[in-house]
Amino acid sequence: MSAVQRSRQGFTLVELAISLVMGVLVLSASISFALSMWRTIEGNVLRDDVHRNSRFVAMSLERDFQFTGVGIRSTTSFGTLAIWGDTIVILSVPFDPNEAPPYDLDPPPGTDNPLPVGGTCGAQCVDLVAQTGSVELEKGNLARLQVNDERRLILLSGVTGAGSTAQAWFTSHPTLFRYTAGLTGGLRLDRYSTFVQRLSVTAYYKDGDRLMRAEGLNMDGTPNGEVLAYGVQSFEVYALFRDGDEADEVNIQDSDPTNDFDDVVGVRIRTVLAADHIDPRVNEGELFTREYEWRFAPRNLMYERDRL
């Protein structure tokens, strides 16, 4: 048989079978590799989303903790950093660009002191006077009412007046962010040592699987929050004290003098973040989650406590 005749015969059945088997093997390997790469890419996307979420939360917390206690010192019973359960409350005096001034009480005529129970212009109203400039307070502001050494939070429901004098009305809530509020308990104003000063507040708290961040309160006393992150399965906060102890909240009622508000030096936060959906190709079809832990030590806690 000539070479030309042999070239026209094509593949034998055995050669064709071998080629088909090799083709199937190559195709199967390619599909398996593609599926593996697909799972890897999808898994990386889910993991990156969770890690990105954690970085965003950590950066937000770090930024806000820097303002803890600016312009206001924590006392035994009133802290500029309060925590309980899954909630963080950060208080400071705003600077925009100058420090928010304190406004003194403008007492009624007379010499009686302390004043009768209640406000000076209503049950939840105080007359204020500015030493310089005008009274710059607005409805919705959170402020501290200080009577001698007693501190209270007040949520302003209205401000009337103009110039250096004004009447500041506040809500009747007995507590705000778990702080004693207003004139609760029959607090009597001191005509010589009472003032009101606007505060800045930032609060973090968990609502379902959402981490919320609030910069104020609604008139009903609830935080006016916005969603900071989704997929938050847990958000646990612990106070760190000067003696190295930690607790899930500050306890000013017990006999231990080392776990009061003025002993707090920082917080430890433990959270579990989850992906926004389940993918059967990732984590064996289970929801991908990751645990994170952060520690923050706001420098102003130490500065405000130690400065003269």
PDB file of C-alpha atoms in Angstrom:
ATOM      1  CA  MET A   1       0.000   0.000   0.000  1.00  0.00           C
ATOM      2  CA  SER A   2       1.405   3.350  -0.982  1.00  0.00           C
ATOM      3  CA  ALA A   3       1.886   6.281   1.368  1.00  0.00           C
ATOM      4  CA  VAL A   4      -0.924   8.163  -0.398  1.00  0.00           C
ATOM      5  CA  GLN A   5      -3.405   5.340   0.207  1.00  0.00           C
ATOM      6  CA  ARG A   6      -2.446   5.082   3.891  1.00  0.00           C
ATOM      7  CA  SER A   7      -2.991   8.825   4.420  1.00  0.00           C
ATOM      8  CA  ARG A   8      -6.559   8.553   3.130  1.00  0.00           C
ATOM      9  CA  GLN A   9      -7.575   5.906   5.636  1.00  0.00           C
ATOM     10  CA  GLY A  10      -7.965   8.428   8.618  1.00  0.00           C
ATOM     11  CA  PHE A  11      -7.977   7.345  12.277  1.00  0.00           C
ATOM     12  CA  THR A  12      -8.535   3.828  13.359  1.00  0.00           C
ATOM     13  CA  LEU A  13     -11.333   3.008  15.816  1.00  0.00           C
ATOM     14  CA  VAL A  14      -8.798   2.574  18.602  1.00  0.00           C
ATOM     15  CA  GLU A  15      -7.176   5.925  17.867  1.00  0.00           C
ATOM     16  CA  LEU A  16     -10.590   7.620  17.772  1.00  0.00           C
ATOM     17  CA  ALA A  17     -11.581   6.072  21.098  1.00  0.00           C
ATOM     18  CA  ILE A  18      -8.325   7.147  22.707  1.00  0.00           C
ATOM     19  CA  SER A  19      -8.799  10.695  21.366  1.00  0.00           C
ATOM     20  CA  LEU A  20     -12.355  10.872  22.703  1.00  0.00           C
ATOM     21  CA  VAL A  21     -11.300   9.630  26.124  1.00  0.00           C
ATOM     22  CA  MET A  22      -8.436  12.135  26.270  1.00  0.00           C
ATOM     23  CA  GLY A  23     -10.765  14.913  25.155  1.00  0.00           C
ATOM     24  CA  VAL A  24     -13.298  14.041  27.831  1.00  0.00           C
ATOM     25  CA  LEU A  25     -10.564  13.969  30.479  1.00  0.00           C
ATOM     26  CA  VAL A  26      -9.207  17.341  29.387  1.00  0.00           C
ATOM     27  CA  LEU A  27     -12.710  18.834  29.269  1.00  0.00           C
ATOM     28  CA  SER A  28     -13.561  17.431  32.706  1.00  0.00           C
ATOM     29  CA  ALA A  29     -10.352  18.797  34.173  1.00  0.00           C
ATOM     30  CA  SER A  30     -11.043  22.197  32.612  1.00  0.00           C
ATOM     31  CA  ILE A  31     -14.594  22.286  33.974  1.00  0.00           C
ATOM     32  CA  SER A  32     -13.409  21.177  37.410  1.00  0.00           C
ATOM     33  CA  PHE A  33     -10.713  23.847  37.386  1.00  0.00           C
ATOM     34  CA  ALA A  34     -13.200  26.505  36.266  1.00  0.00           C
ATOM     35  CA  LEU A  35     -15.675  25.518  38.992  1.00  0.00           C
ATOM     36  CA  SER A  36     -12.910  25.557  41.584  1.00  0.00           C
ATOM     37  CA  MET A  37     -11.795  29.005  40.463  1.00  0.00           C
ATOM     38  CA  TRP A  38     -15.418  30.182  40.461  1.00  0.00           C
ATOM     39  CA  ARG A  39     -15.904  28.969  44.044  1.00  0.00           C
ATOM     40  CA  THR A  40     -12.631  30.613  45.071  1.00  0.00           C
ATOM     41  CA  ILE A  41     -13.586  33.924  43.466  1.00  0.00           C
ATOM     42  CA  GLU A  42     -17.078  33.898  44.996  1.00  0.00           C
ATOM     43  CA  GLY A  43     -15.637  32.967  48.386  1.00  0.00           C
ATOM     44  CA  ASN A  44     -13.103  35.788  48.175  1.00  0.00           C
ATOM     45  CA  VAL A  45     -15.862  38.239  47.281  1.00  0.00           C
ATOM     46  CA  LEU A  46     -17.914  37.234  50.334  1.00  0.00           C
ATOM     47  CA  ARG A  47     -14.885  37.294  52.620  1.00  0.00           C
ATOM     48  CA  ASP A  48     -13.738  40.656  51.271  1.00  0.00           C
ATOM     49  CA  ASP A  49     -17.208  42.120  51.827  1.00  0.00           C
ATOM     50  CA  VAL A  50     -17.177  41.012  55.476  1.00  0.00           C
ATOM     51  CA  HIS A  51     -13.611  42.274  56.018  1.00  0.00           C
ATOM     52  CA  ARG A  52     -14.470  45.575  54.336  1.00  0.00           C
ATOM     53  CA  ASN A  53     -17.484  45.893  56.613  1.00  0.00           C
ATOM     54  CA  SER A  54     -15.311  45.301  59.678  1.00  0.00           C
ATOM     55  CA  ARG A  55     -12.753  47.897  58.596  1.00  0.00           C
ATOM     56  CA  PHE A  56     -15.497  50.461  58.058  1.00  0.00           C
ATOM     57  CA  VAL A  57     -16.974  49.826  61.517  1.00  0.00           C
ATOM     58  CA  ALA A  58     -13.551  49.929  63.185  1.00  0.00           C
ATOM     59  CA  MET A  59     -12.631  53.214  61.474  1.00  0.00           C
ATOM     60  CA  SER A  60     -15.931  54.797  62.507  1.00  0.00           C
ATOM     61  CA  LEU A  61     -15.460  53.708  66.126  1.00  0.00           C
ATOM     62  CA  GLU A  62     -11.852  54.876  66.220  1.00  0.00           C
ATOM     63  CA  ARG A  63     -12.818  58.306  64.871  1.00  0.00           C
ATOM     64  CA  ASP A  64     -15.682  58.794  67.324  1.00  0.00           C
ATOM     65  CA  PHE A  65     -13.755  57.569  70.361  1.00  0.00           C
ATOM     66  CA  GLN A  66     -11.235  60.370  69.792  1.00  0.00           C
ATOM     67  CA  PHE A  67     -13.908  62.864  70.916  1.00  0.00           C
ATOM     68  CA  THR A  68     -14.729  61.061  74.156  1.00  0.00           C
ATOM     69  CA  GLY A  69     -14.628  63.484  77.060  1.00  0.00           C
ATOM     70  CA  VAL A  70     -13.418  66.519  75.107  1.00  0.00           C
ATOM     71  CA  GLY A  71     -14.110  69.515  77.335  1.00  0.00           C
ATOM     72  CA  ILE A  72     -15.897  67.533  80.039  1.00  0.00           C
ATOM     73  CA  ARG A  73     -14.429  65.315  82.727  1.00  0.00           C
ATOM     74  CA  SER A  74     -15.995  62.064  83.871  1.00  0.00           C
ATOM     75  CA  THR A  75     -17.067  61.933  87.503  1.00  0.00           C
ATOM     76  CA  THR A  76     -17.831  58.957  89.711  1.00  0.00           C
ATOM     77  CA  SER A  77     -21.499  58.958  88.728  1.00  0.00           C
ATOM     78  CA  PHE A  78     -21.466  60.652  85.305  1.00  0.00           C
ATOM     79  CA  GLY A  79     -19.273  59.275  82.540  1.00  0.00           C
ATOM     80  CA  THR A  80     -18.364  60.680  79.163  1.00  0.00           C
ATOM     81  CA  LEU A  81     -18.123  57.065  77.999  1.00  0.00           C
ATOM     82  CA  ALA A  82     -20.981  54.767  79.003  1.00  0.00           C
ATOM     83  CA  ILE A  83     -21.566  51.183  77.877  1.00  0.00           C
ATOM     84  CA  TRP A  84     -24.102  48.480  78.541  1.00  0.00           C
ATOM     85  CA  GLY A  85     -24.871  45.318  76.589  1.00  0.00           C
ATOM     86  CA  ASP A  86     -24.522  46.260  72.920  1.00  0.00           C
ATOM     87  CA  THR A  87     -24.658  50.037  73.439  1.00  0.00           C
ATOM     88  CA  ILE A  88     -21.949  52.713  73.525  1.00  0.00           C
ATOM     89  CA  VAL A  89     -22.582  56.377  74.396  1.00  0.00           C
ATOM     90  CA  ILE A  90     -19.861  58.994  73.841  1.00  0.00           C
ATOM     91  CA  LEU A  91     -20.242  62.513  75.256  1.00  0.00           C
ATOM     92  CA  SER A  92     -18.163  65.625  74.616  1.00  0.00           C
ATOM     93  CA  VAL A  93     -18.410  69.397  74.433  1.00  0.00           C
ATOM     94  CA  PRO A  94     -18.610  70.528  70.790  1.00  0.00           C
ATOM     95  CA  PHE A  95     -16.094  72.941  69.277  1.00  0.00           C
ATOM     96  CA  ASP A  96     -17.410  74.724  66.182  1.00  0.00           C
ATOM     97  CA  PRO A  97     -14.897  76.322  66.073  1.00  0.00           C
ATOM     98  CA  ASN A  98     -14.982  77.532  69.689  1.00  0.00           C
ATOM     99  CA  GLU A  99     -16.079  75.548  72.717  1.00  0.00           C
ATOM    100  CA  ALA A 100     -19.831  75.588  73.317  1.00  0.00           C
ATOM    101  CA  PRO A 101     -20.193  78.009  76.246  1.00  0.00           C
ATOM    102  CA  PRO A 102     -22.067  77.352  79.475  1.00  0.00           C
ATOM    103  CA  TYR A 103     -25.117  79.538  80.051  1.00  0.00           C
ATOM    104  CA  ASP A 104     -25.810  80.561  83.632  1.00  0.00           C
ATOM    105  CA  LEU A 105     -29.198  80.348  85.270  1.00  0.00           C
ATOM    106  CA  ASP A 106     -31.068  83.663  85.233  1.00  0.00           C
ATOM    107  CA  PRO A 107     -32.819  83.265  88.604  1.00  0.00           C
ATOM    108  CA  PRO A 108     -35.999  85.022  89.675  1.00  0.00           C
ATOM    109  CA  PRO A 109     -35.747  87.977  92.079  1.00  0.00           C
ATOM    110  CA  GLY A 110     -35.052  87.068  95.672  1.00  0.00           C
ATOM    111  CA  THR A 111     -32.409  85.520  97.853  1.00  0.00           C
ATOM    112  CA  ASP A 112     -33.927  82.135  98.639  1.00  0.00           C
ATOM    113  CA  ASN A 113     -31.599  79.293  97.783  1.00  0.00           C
ATOM    114  CA  PRO A 114     -31.959  76.614  96.593  1.00  0.00           C
ATOM    115  CA  LEU A 115     -34.970  77.554  94.493  1.00  0.00           C
ATOM    116  CA  PRO A 116     -38.343  75.801  94.880  1.00  0.00           C
ATOM    117  CA  VAL A 117     -38.815  72.456  93.134  1.00  0.00           C
ATOM    118  CA  GLY A 118     -39.256  72.853  89.373  1.00  0.00           C
ATOM    119  CA  GLY A 119     -37.852  75.170  86.763  1.00  0.00           C
ATOM    120  CA  THR A 120     -37.805  78.950  86.733  1.00  0.00           C
ATOM    121  CA  CYS A 121     -40.184  79.438  83.793  1.00  0.00           C
ATOM    122  CA  GLY A 122     -42.169  76.210  83.970  1.00  0.00           C
ATOM    123  CA  ALA A 123     -41.955  72.669  85.289  1.00  0.00           C
ATOM    124  CA  GLN A 124     -39.392  71.807  82.571  1.00  0.00           C
ATOM    125  CA  CYS A 125     -38.026  75.226  81.722  1.00  0.00           C
ATOM    126  CA  VAL A 126     -35.072  77.311  82.872  1.00  0.00           C
ATOM    127  CA  ASP A 127     -34.223  80.953  82.280  1.00  0.00           C
ATOM    128  CA  LEU A 128     -30.684  81.339  80.958  1.00  0.00           C
ATOM    129  CA  VAL A 129     -28.310  84.231  80.432  1.00  0.00           C
ATOM    130  CA  ALA A 130     -25.136  84.391  78.361  1.00  0.00           C
ATOM    131  CA  GLN A 131     -22.134  86.142  79.867  1.00  0.00           C
ATOM    132  CA  THR A 132     -21.004  87.152  76.385  1.00  0.00           C
ATOM    133  CA  GLY A 133     -22.814  87.054  73.076  1.00  0.00           C
ATOM    134  CA  SER A 134     -26.201  85.381  72.799  1.00  0.00           C
ATOM    135  CA  VAL A 135     -27.744  82.114  73.933  1.00  0.00           C
ATOM    136  CA  GLU A 136     -27.202  79.697  71.051  1.00  0.00           C
ATOM    137  CA  LEU A 137     -29.326  76.675  71.842  1.00  0.00           C
ATOM    138  CA  GLU A 138     -31.885  74.964  69.607  1.00  0.00           C
ATOM    139  CA  LYS A 139     -34.698  72.479  69.833  1.00  0.00           C
ATOM    140  CA  GLY A 140     -33.291  68.956  69.703  1.00  0.00           C
ATOM    141  CA  ASN A 141     -29.980  69.850  71.362  1.00  0.00           C
ATOM    142  CA  LEU A 142     -28.737  67.540  74.075  1.00  0.00           C
ATOM    143  CA  ALA A 143     -27.256  69.491  76.969  1.00  0.00           C
ATOM    144  CA  ARG A 144     -26.047  69.045  80.492  1.00  0.00           C
ATOM    145  CA  LEU A 145     -27.797  70.749  83.334  1.00  0.00           C
ATOM    146  CA  GLN A 146     -25.302  71.231  86.140  1.00  0.00           C
ATOM    147  CA  VAL A 147     -26.432  72.186  89.642  1.00  0.00           C
ATOM    148  CA  ASN A 148     -23.403  72.455  91.920  1.00  0.00           C
ATOM    149  CA  ASP A 149     -21.759  69.022  91.497  1.00  0.00           C
ATOM    150  CA  GLU A 150     -24.914  67.311  90.201  1.00  0.00           C
ATOM    151  CA  ARG A 151     -25.034  66.624  86.464  1.00  0.00           C
ATOM    152  CA  ARG A 152     -28.149  65.867  84.458  1.00  0.00           C
ATOM    153  CA  LEU A 153     -28.869  65.481  80.754  1.00  0.00           C
ATOM    154  CA  ILE A 154     -31.674  67.495  79.194  1.00  0.00           C
ATOM    155  CA  LEU A 155     -33.181  67.243  75.715  1.00  0.00           C
ATOM    156  CA  LEU A 156     -34.313  70.663  74.583  1.00  0.00           C
ATOM    157  CA  SER A 157     -37.880  70.759  73.279  1.00  0.00           C
ATOM    158  CA  GLY A 158     -37.830  74.467  72.524  1.00  0.00           C
ATOM    159  CA  VAL A 159     -35.922  77.703  73.063  1.00  0.00           C
ATOM    160  CA  THR A 160     -37.593  81.111  73.246  1.00  0.00           C
ATOM    161  CA  GLY A 161     -36.074  84.534  73.605  1.00  0.00           C
ATOM    162  CA  ALA A 162     -33.370  86.453  71.839  1.00  0.00           C
ATOM    163  CA  GLY A 163     -30.029  88.003  72.588  1.00  0.00           C
ATOM    164  CA  SER A 164     -28.299  87.285  75.858  1.00  0.00           C
ATOM    165  CA  THR A 165     -31.350  85.781  77.601  1.00  0.00           C
ATOM    166  CA  ALA A 166     -33.552  82.836  76.683  1.00  0.00           C
ATOM    167  CA  GLN A 167     -35.946  80.288  78.091  1.00  0.00           C
ATOM    168  CA  ALA A 168     -34.875  76.690  77.489  1.00  0.00           C
ATOM    169  CA  TRP A 169     -37.655  74.098  77.609  1.00  0.00           C
ATOM    170  CA  PHE A 170     -36.747  70.424  77.977  1.00  0.00           C
ATOM    171  CA  THR A 171     -38.532  67.081  77.882  1.00  0.00           C
ATOM    172  CA  SER A 172     -39.814  65.378  81.018  1.00  0.00           C
ATOM    173  CA  HIS A 173     -37.963  62.082  80.474  1.00  0.00           C
ATOM    174  CA  PRO A 174     -36.573  60.771  83.781  1.00  0.00           C
ATOM    175  CA  THR A 175     -33.557  59.305  81.989  1.00  0.00           C
ATOM    176  CA  LEU A 176     -31.764  59.857  78.673  1.00  0.00           C
ATOM    177  CA  PHE A 177     -29.247  57.260  77.486  1.00  0.00           C
ATOM    178  CA  ARG A 178     -29.593  55.811  81.012  1.00  0.00           C
ATOM    179  CA  TYR A 179     -28.327  59.055  82.545  1.00  0.00           C
ATOM    180  CA  THR A 180     -30.578  60.760  85.073  1.00  0.00           C
ATOM    181  CA  ALA A 181     -32.333  63.573  83.206  1.00  0.00           C
ATOM    182  CA  GLY A 182     -33.915  66.928  83.955  1.00  0.00           C
ATOM    183  CA  LEU A 183     -35.182  67.656  87.432  1.00  0.00           C
ATOM    184  CA  THR A 184     -35.973  64.023  88.218  1.00  0.00           C
ATOM    185  CA  GLY A 185     -36.189  63.244  91.913  1.00  0.00           C
ATOM    186  CA  GLY A 186     -37.056  66.801  92.896  1.00  0.00           C
ATOM    187  CA  LEU A 187     -33.675  68.328  92.046  1.00  0.00           C
ATOM    188  CA  ARG A 188     -33.703  71.982  93.153  1.00  0.00           C
ATOM    189  CA  LEU A 189     -31.851  74.628  91.179  1.00  0.00           C
ATOM    190  CA  ASP A 190     -29.148  76.705  92.823  1.00  0.00           C
ATOM    191  CA  ARG A 191     -29.489  80.377  91.924  1.00  0.00           C
ATOM    192  CA  TYR A 192     -25.721  80.904  92.129  1.00  0.00           C
ATOM    193  CA  SER A 193     -24.342  77.627  90.737  1.00  0.00           C
ATOM    194  CA  THR A 194     -26.494  76.317  87.890  1.00  0.00           C
ATOM    195  CA  PHE A 195     -25.649  76.316  84.210  1.00  0.00           C
ATOM    196  CA  VAL A 196     -26.607  74.614  80.923  1.00  0.00           C
ATOM    197  CA  GLN A 197     -24.092  73.613  78.244  1.00  0.00           C
ATOM    198  CA  ARG A 198     -24.700  71.997  74.882  1.00  0.00           C
ATOM    199  CA  LEU A 199     -23.160  68.539  74.402  1.00  0.00           C
ATOM    200  CA  SER A 200     -22.293  66.362  71.430  1.00  0.00           C
ATOM    201  CA  VAL A 201     -23.339  62.738  71.632  1.00  0.00           C
ATOM    202  CA  THR A 202     -22.573  59.696  69.519  1.00  0.00           C
ATOM    203  CA  ALA A 203     -24.224  56.374  70.251  1.00  0.00           C
ATOM    204  CA  TYR A 204     -23.746  52.901  68.802  1.00  0.00           C
ATOM    205  CA  TYR A 205     -26.296  50.171  69.357  1.00  0.00           C
ATOM    206  CA  LYS A 206     -27.502  46.960  67.734  1.00  0.00           C
ATOM    207  CA  ASP A 207     -30.947  46.736  66.159  1.00  0.00           C
ATOM    208  CA  GLY A 208     -31.612  43.223  64.858  1.00  0.00           C
ATOM    209  CA  ASP A 209     -28.712  42.414  62.551  1.00  0.00           C
ATOM    210  CA  ARG A 210     -27.916  46.105  62.032  1.00  0.00           C
ATOM    211  CA  LEU A 211     -25.353  48.253  63.823  1.00  0.00           C
ATOM    212  CA  MET A 212     -26.805  51.721  64.296  1.00  0.00           C
ATOM    213  CA  ARG A 213     -25.015  55.023  64.847  1.00  0.00           C
ATOM    214  CA  ALA A 214     -26.846  58.042  66.292  1.00  0.00           C
ATOM    215  CA  GLU A 215     -25.774  61.638  66.839  1.00  0.00           C
ATOM    216  CA  GLY A 216     -28.820  62.698  68.789  1.00  0.00           C
ATOM    217  CA  LEU A 217     -32.210  61.793  70.201  1.00  0.00           C
ATOM    218  CA  ASN A 218     -35.742  62.011  68.932  1.00  0.00           C
ATOM    219  CA  MET A 219     -38.200  63.977  71.037  1.00  0.00           C
ATOM    220  CA  ASP A 220     -39.528  60.694  72.470  1.00  0.00           C
ATOM    221  CA  GLY A 221     -36.083  59.975  73.888  1.00  0.00           C
ATOM    222  CA  THR A 222     -35.125  57.245  71.401  1.00  0.00           C
ATOM    223  CA  PRO A 223     -31.824  57.453  69.507  1.00  0.00           C
ATOM    224  CA  ASN A 224     -32.046  59.101  66.096  1.00  0.00           C
ATOM    225  CA  GLY A 225     -29.837  56.508  64.434  1.00  0.00           C
ATOM    226  CA  GLU A 226     -28.806  55.479  60.942  1.00  0.00           C
ATOM    227  CA  VAL A 227     -27.563  52.096  59.771  1.00  0.00           C
ATOM    228  CA  LEU A 228     -23.786  51.806  59.924  1.00  0.00           C
ATOM    229  CA  ALA A 229     -23.480  48.118  59.025  1.00  0.00           C
ATOM    230  CA  TYR A 230     -25.617  45.092  58.222  1.00  0.00           C
ATOM    231  CA  GLY A 231     -24.959  41.458  59.071  1.00  0.00           C
ATOM    232  CA  VAL A 232     -23.993  42.156  62.687  1.00  0.00           C
ATOM    233  CA  GLN A 233     -24.776  38.932  64.533  1.00  0.00           C
ATOM    234  CA  SER A 234     -23.401  40.116  67.870  1.00  0.00           C
ATOM    235  CA  PHE A 235     -21.911  43.314  69.284  1.00  0.00           C
ATOM    236  CA  GLU A 236     -20.606  42.986  72.832  1.00  0.00           C
ATOM    237  CA  VAL A 237     -18.993  45.877  74.666  1.00  0.00           C
ATOM    238  CA  TYR A 238     -16.919  45.786  77.854  1.00  0.00           C
ATOM    239  CA  ALA A 239     -15.560  48.671  79.926  1.00  0.00           C
ATOM    240  CA  LEU A 240     -11.852  48.577  80.796  1.00  0.00           C
ATOM    241  CA  PHE A 241     -10.831  50.065  84.145  1.00  0.00           C
ATOM    242  CA  ARG A 242      -7.560  51.476  85.464  1.00  0.00           C
ATOM    243  CA  ASP A 243      -6.900  48.441  87.669  1.00  0.00           C
ATOM    244  CA  GLY A 244      -7.096  46.080  84.694  1.00  0.00           C
ATOM    245  CA  ASP A 245     -10.593  44.776  85.390  1.00  0.00           C
ATOM    246  CA  GLU A 246     -13.369  44.810  82.825  1.00  0.00           C
ATOM    247  CA  ALA A 247     -17.156  44.615  83.021  1.00  0.00           C
ATOM    248  CA  ASP A 248     -20.127  44.741  80.697  1.00  0.00           C
ATOM    249  CA  GLU A 249     -21.292  47.983  82.335  1.00  0.00           C
ATOM    250  CA  VAL A 250     -20.215  50.558  84.899  1.00  0.00           C
ATOM    251  CA  ASN A 251     -21.660  49.939  88.340  1.00  0.00           C
ATOM    252  CA  ILE A 252     -21.792  52.989  90.591  1.00  0.00           C
ATOM    253  CA  GLN A 253     -24.155  51.299  93.066  1.00  0.00           C
ATOM    254  CA  ASP A 254     -21.793  48.683  94.498  1.00  0.00           C
ATOM    255  CA  SER A 255     -19.140  49.145  97.149  1.00  0.00           C
ATOM    256  CA  ASP A 256     -16.215  48.766  94.739  1.00  0.00           C
ATOM    257  CA  PRO A 257     -14.620  52.213  94.203  1.00  0.00           C
ATOM    258  CA  THR A 258     -12.540  51.029  91.215  1.00  0.00           C
ATOM    259  CA  ASN A 259     -15.328  50.432  88.696  1.00  0.00           C
ATOM    260  CA  ASP A 260     -16.988  53.860  88.554  1.00  0.00           C
ATOM    261  CA  PHE A 261     -17.171  56.167  85.528  1.00  0.00           C
ATOM    262  CA  ASP A 262     -13.995  58.032  86.443  1.00  0.00           C
ATOM    263  CA  ASP A 263     -12.101  54.712  86.451  1.00  0.00           C
ATOM    264  CA  VAL A 264     -12.924  53.825  82.826  1.00  0.00           C
ATOM    265  CA  VAL A 265      -9.885  53.984  80.527  1.00  0.00           C
ATOM    266  CA  GLY A 266     -11.218  52.235  77.432  1.00  0.00           C
ATOM    267  CA  VAL A 267     -13.457  49.610  75.903  1.00  0.00           C
ATOM    268  CA  ARG A 268     -13.152  46.151  74.420  1.00  0.00           C
ATOM    269  CA  ILE A 269     -15.554  45.300  71.623  1.00  0.00           C
ATOM    270  CA  ARG A 270     -16.250  41.803  70.350  1.00  0.00           C
ATOM    271  CA  THR A 271     -18.410  41.430  67.268  1.00  0.00           C
ATOM    272  CA  VAL A 272     -19.424  38.747  64.798  1.00  0.00           C
ATOM    273  CA  LEU A 273     -20.094  39.921  61.247  1.00  0.00           C
ATOM    274  CA  ALA A 274     -21.787  37.833  58.580  1.00  0.00           C
ATOM    275  CA  ALA A 275     -21.958  37.886  54.792  1.00  0.00           C
ATOM    276  CA  ASP A 276     -25.103  39.364  53.270  1.00  0.00           C
ATOM    277  CA  HIS A 277     -26.187  36.055  51.695  1.00  0.00           C
ATOM    278  CA  ILE A 278     -25.534  32.318  51.627  1.00  0.00           C
ATOM    279  CA  ASP A 279     -23.768  30.868  48.595  1.00  0.00           C
ATOM    280  CA  PRO A 280     -23.814  27.056  48.168  1.00  0.00           C
ATOM    281  CA  ARG A 281     -20.345  27.268  46.631  1.00  0.00           C
ATOM    282  CA  VAL A 282     -18.839  28.986  49.672  1.00  0.00           C
ATOM    283  CA  ASN A 283     -18.175  27.691  53.192  1.00  0.00           C
ATOM    284  CA  GLU A 284     -19.908  24.378  52.368  1.00  0.00           C
ATOM    285  CA  GLY A 285     -23.208  26.182  51.927  1.00  0.00           C
ATOM    286  CA  GLU A 286     -23.162  27.689  55.431  1.00  0.00           C
ATOM    287  CA  LEU A 287     -23.371  31.435  56.118  1.00  0.00           C
ATOM    288  CA  PHE A 288     -19.856  32.898  56.189  1.00  0.00           C
ATOM    289  CA  THR A 289     -19.131  34.710  59.482  1.00  0.00           C
ATOM    290  CA  ARG A 290     -16.056  36.200  61.064  1.00  0.00           C
ATOM    291  CA  GLU A 291     -15.316  37.280  64.636  1.00  0.00           C
ATOM    292  CA  TYR A 292     -13.463  40.527  65.357  1.00  0.00           C
ATOM    293  CA  GLU A 293     -12.187  42.139  68.533  1.00  0.00           C
ATOM    294  CA  TRP A 294     -11.068  45.727  69.033  1.00  0.00           C
ATOM    295  CA  ARG A 295      -9.743  47.731  71.957  1.00  0.00           C
ATOM    296  CA  PHE A 296      -9.969  51.505  72.186  1.00  0.00           C
ATOM    297  CA  ALA A 297      -8.444  53.766  74.841  1.00  0.00           C
ATOM    298  CA  PRO A 298      -9.655  57.360  74.310  1.00  0.00           C
ATOM    299  CA  ARG A 299      -6.841  59.629  75.441  1.00  0.00           C
ATOM    300  CA  ASN A 300      -9.222  62.347  76.633  1.00  0.00           C
ATOM    301  CA  LEU A 301     -10.483  60.081  79.425  1.00  0.00           C
ATOM    302  CA  MET A 302      -7.055  60.274  81.025  1.00  0.00           C
ATOM    303  CA  TYR A 303      -6.391  63.892  80.031  1.00  0.00           C
ATOM    304  CA  GLU A 304      -9.625  65.324  81.401  1.00  0.00           C
ATOM    305  CA  ARG A 305      -9.271  63.352  84.633  1.00  0.00           C
ATOM    306  CA  ASP A 306      -5.677  64.358  85.321  1.00  0.00           C
ATOM    307  CA  ARG A 307      -5.628  67.983  84.218  1.00  0.00           C
ATOM    308  CA  LEU A 308      -5.846  70.627  86.908  1.00  0.00           C
TER     309      LEU A 308
END
